[in-house]
Amino acid sequence: AIGARKIRTAAALHDVGKQRINPAILEKPGKLTPAEFEIVKTHTVLGAEMLSGVEGTLGDMAREVCLHHHEWYNGKGYWGKRTDDLPYYVPFVAISDVFTALVSTRCYKAAWPPDEATDYIKKQAGTQFSPELAGVFLWLVEHDKRVSALFNRR
């Protein structure tokens, strides 16, 4: 059975493939070149390969999350898959990954305020994210104390 614990574990492994990407590219302070971006995209495949020895449902889930956490609702993500064609947990990980990236400081950008990040999620509903999933995520950020506390919203 697929439970929340397995989803959390699979989600925690979503970027494991970045271990095999040159740190000079991952830590580049400016915009990536098209060639560098193509290299970064391979972290999805590398992560799934790294987890090839993990058996059972958890292994299947983790590989699926690694491969497809950059797919979009409209099919314009890394590998052109629509999120509706993926297991239900993959787009949940994807939206959480985007939100976390937006509200976090990175070598190439400052952290966004949570309200700007939620505005981005709203604007991307129907394009990058399913409208239903975006709505659920935004509701959780606003109303679930466990989630809102992570972003100092209450």
CSV table of C-alpha atoms in Angstrom, one decimal:
chain,number,residue,atom,x,y,z
A,1,ALA,CA,0.0,0.0,0.0
A,2,ILE,CA,1.1,3.5,-0.7
A,3,GLY,CA,1.1,5.6,2.5
A,4,ALA,CA,2.2,9.1,3.5
A,5,ARG,CA,5.4,7.7,4.9
A,6,LYS,CA,6.4,6.2,1.6
A,7,ILE,CA,5.5,9.4,-0.3
A,8,ARG,CA,7.6,11.4,2.2
A,9,THR,CA,10.6,9.1,1.7
A,10,ALA,CA,10.3,9.2,-2.1
A,11,ALA,CA,10.0,13.0,-2.0
A,12,ALA,CA,13.1,13.3,0.1
A,13,LEU,CA,15.0,11.4,-2.6
A,14,HIS,CA,13.7,13.5,-5.6
A,15,ASP,CA,17.0,15.3,-6.2
A,16,VAL,CA,19.5,12.5,-5.3
A,17,GLY,CA,20.8,12.6,-8.9
A,18,LYS,CA,22.2,16.0,-8.3
A,19,GLN,CA,25.1,14.3,-6.5
A,20,ARG,CA,26.3,13.3,-9.9
A,21,ILE,CA,26.1,16.7,-11.5
A,22,ASN,CA,29.2,18.9,-11.5
A,23,PRO,CA,29.0,21.3,-8.5
A,24,ALA,CA,30.3,24.2,-10.7
A,25,ILE,CA,27.1,24.0,-12.7
A,26,LEU,CA,24.8,23.5,-9.7
A,27,GLU,CA,26.4,26.3,-7.8
A,28,LYS,CA,26.7,28.7,-10.7
A,29,PRO,CA,25.5,32.1,-9.5
A,30,GLY,CA,24.2,33.3,-12.9
A,31,LYS,CA,22.0,31.9,-15.6
A,32,LEU,CA,22.8,28.5,-16.9
A,33,THR,CA,23.7,28.1,-20.6
A,34,PRO,CA,21.5,25.8,-22.6
A,35,ALA,CA,24.2,23.1,-22.5
A,36,GLU,CA,24.5,23.5,-18.7
A,37,PHE,CA,20.7,23.3,-18.3
A,38,GLU,CA,20.6,20.0,-20.4
A,39,ILE,CA,23.2,18.6,-18.0
A,40,VAL,CA,21.1,19.7,-14.9
A,41,LYS,CA,18.1,18.0,-16.4
A,42,THR,CA,19.9,14.7,-16.3
A,43,HIS,CA,19.7,14.7,-12.5
A,44,THR,CA,16.3,13.1,-12.9
A,45,VAL,CA,17.6,10.1,-14.9
A,46,LEU,CA,20.7,9.8,-12.8
A,47,GLY,CA,18.6,9.8,-9.6
A,48,ALA,CA,16.3,7.0,-10.9
A,49,GLU,CA,19.4,5.0,-11.9
A,50,MET,CA,21.0,5.5,-8.5
A,51,LEU,CA,17.8,4.0,-6.9
A,52,SER,CA,17.6,1.1,-9.3
A,53,GLY,CA,18.5,-1.4,-6.6
A,54,VAL,CA,15.7,-0.3,-4.2
A,55,GLU,CA,13.0,-2.9,-4.5
A,56,GLY,CA,9.3,-2.8,-3.9
A,57,THR,CA,6.8,-0.1,-3.9
A,58,LEU,CA,9.1,2.4,-2.3
A,59,GLY,CA,11.8,1.9,-4.9
A,60,ASP,CA,9.2,2.2,-7.7
A,61,MET,CA,7.8,5.4,-6.2
A,62,ALA,CA,11.2,7.0,-5.6
A,63,ARG,CA,12.3,6.3,-9.2
A,64,GLU,CA,9.1,7.7,-10.5
A,65,VAL,CA,9.5,10.9,-8.4
A,66,CYS,CA,13.2,11.3,-9.4
A,67,LEU,CA,12.3,10.9,-13.1
A,68,HIS,CA,9.3,13.1,-13.3
A,69,HIS,CA,9.3,15.8,-10.6
A,70,HIS,CA,10.0,18.4,-13.2
A,71,GLU,CA,7.0,17.5,-15.4
A,72,TRP,CA,4.2,20.0,-16.0
A,73,TYR,CA,0.4,19.8,-16.1
A,74,ASN,CA,0.5,20.9,-19.7
A,75,GLY,CA,3.3,18.5,-20.7
A,76,LYS,CA,6.0,21.1,-21.2
A,77,GLY,CA,8.3,19.9,-18.4
A,78,TYR,CA,11.7,18.3,-18.8
A,79,TRP,CA,10.6,15.1,-20.6
A,80,GLY,CA,7.2,16.2,-22.1
A,81,LYS,CA,4.9,14.1,-19.8
A,82,ARG,CA,1.7,15.5,-18.6
A,83,THR,CA,1.3,15.2,-14.8
A,84,ASP,CA,-2.1,13.7,-15.3
A,85,ASP,CA,-0.3,10.7,-16.9
A,86,LEU,CA,1.9,10.2,-13.8
A,87,PRO,CA,1.1,8.6,-10.4
A,88,TYR,CA,-0.8,11.0,-8.2
A,89,TYR,CA,2.1,11.5,-5.8
A,90,VAL,CA,4.5,12.9,-8.4
A,91,PRO,CA,2.8,16.2,-9.0
A,92,PHE,CA,2.4,16.7,-5.2
A,93,VAL,CA,6.2,16.4,-4.9
A,94,ALA,CA,6.7,18.7,-7.9
A,95,ILE,CA,4.6,21.5,-6.5
A,96,SER,CA,6.2,21.2,-3.1
A,97,ASP,CA,9.6,21.3,-4.7
A,98,VAL,CA,8.8,24.4,-6.7
A,99,PHE,CA,7.4,26.2,-3.6
A,100,THR,CA,10.4,25.2,-1.5
A,101,ALA,CA,12.8,26.4,-4.2
A,102,LEU,CA,11.1,29.7,-4.4
A,103,VAL,CA,11.1,30.5,-0.7
A,104,SER,CA,14.7,29.3,-0.3
A,105,THR,CA,17.9,31.2,-0.9
A,106,ARG,CA,19.9,29.8,-3.8
A,107,CYS,CA,23.3,30.8,-5.1
A,108,TYR,CA,21.6,32.3,-8.1
A,109,LYS,CA,18.6,34.0,-6.4
A,110,ALA,CA,17.3,35.4,-3.1
A,111,ALA,CA,14.5,33.7,-1.3
A,112,TRP,CA,11.0,34.9,-2.3
A,113,PRO,CA,8.6,36.0,0.4
A,114,PRO,CA,5.9,33.2,0.9
A,115,ASP,CA,3.2,35.4,-0.5
A,116,GLU,CA,5.1,35.9,-3.8
A,117,ALA,CA,5.6,32.1,-4.0
A,118,THR,CA,1.9,31.5,-3.5
A,119,ASP,CA,1.1,34.0,-6.2
A,120,TYR,CA,3.4,32.1,-8.5
A,121,ILE,CA,1.6,28.9,-7.8
A,122,LYS,CA,-1.7,30.6,-8.5
A,123,LYS,CA,-0.5,31.9,-11.8
A,124,GLN,CA,0.9,28.6,-12.8
A,125,ALA,CA,-2.3,26.7,-12.1
A,126,GLY,CA,-3.5,25.2,-15.4
A,127,THR,CA,0.0,25.4,-16.9
A,128,GLN,CA,2.7,24.0,-14.6
A,129,PHE,CA,0.3,22.6,-12.0
A,130,SER,CA,-3.1,21.1,-12.1
A,131,PRO,CA,-5.7,23.7,-11.0
A,132,GLU,CA,-7.0,21.2,-8.4
A,133,LEU,CA,-3.6,20.5,-7.0
A,134,ALA,CA,-2.6,24.1,-6.9
A,135,GLY,CA,-5.9,24.9,-5.0
A,136,VAL,CA,-5.3,22.2,-2.4
A,137,PHE,CA,-1.6,23.2,-2.0
A,138,LEU,CA,-2.6,26.9,-1.5
A,139,TRP,CA,-5.3,26.0,1.0
A,140,LEU,CA,-2.8,23.9,3.0
A,141,VAL,CA,-0.3,26.8,3.0
A,142,GLU,CA,-2.9,29.2,4.2
A,143,HIS,CA,-4.9,27.0,6.6
A,144,ASP,CA,-2.9,24.0,7.9
A,145,LYS,CA,-0.9,25.1,10.9
A,146,ARG,CA,1.8,22.5,10.3
A,147,VAL,CA,2.4,23.9,6.8
A,148,SER,CA,1.9,27.6,7.5
A,149,ALA,CA,4.3,27.4,10.5
A,150,LEU,CA,7.0,26.3,8.1
A,151,PHE,CA,6.7,29.7,6.3
A,152,ASN,CA,6.0,31.9,9.4
A,153,ARG,CA,2.5,32.6,8.1
A,154,ARG,CA,0.7,32.4,11.5
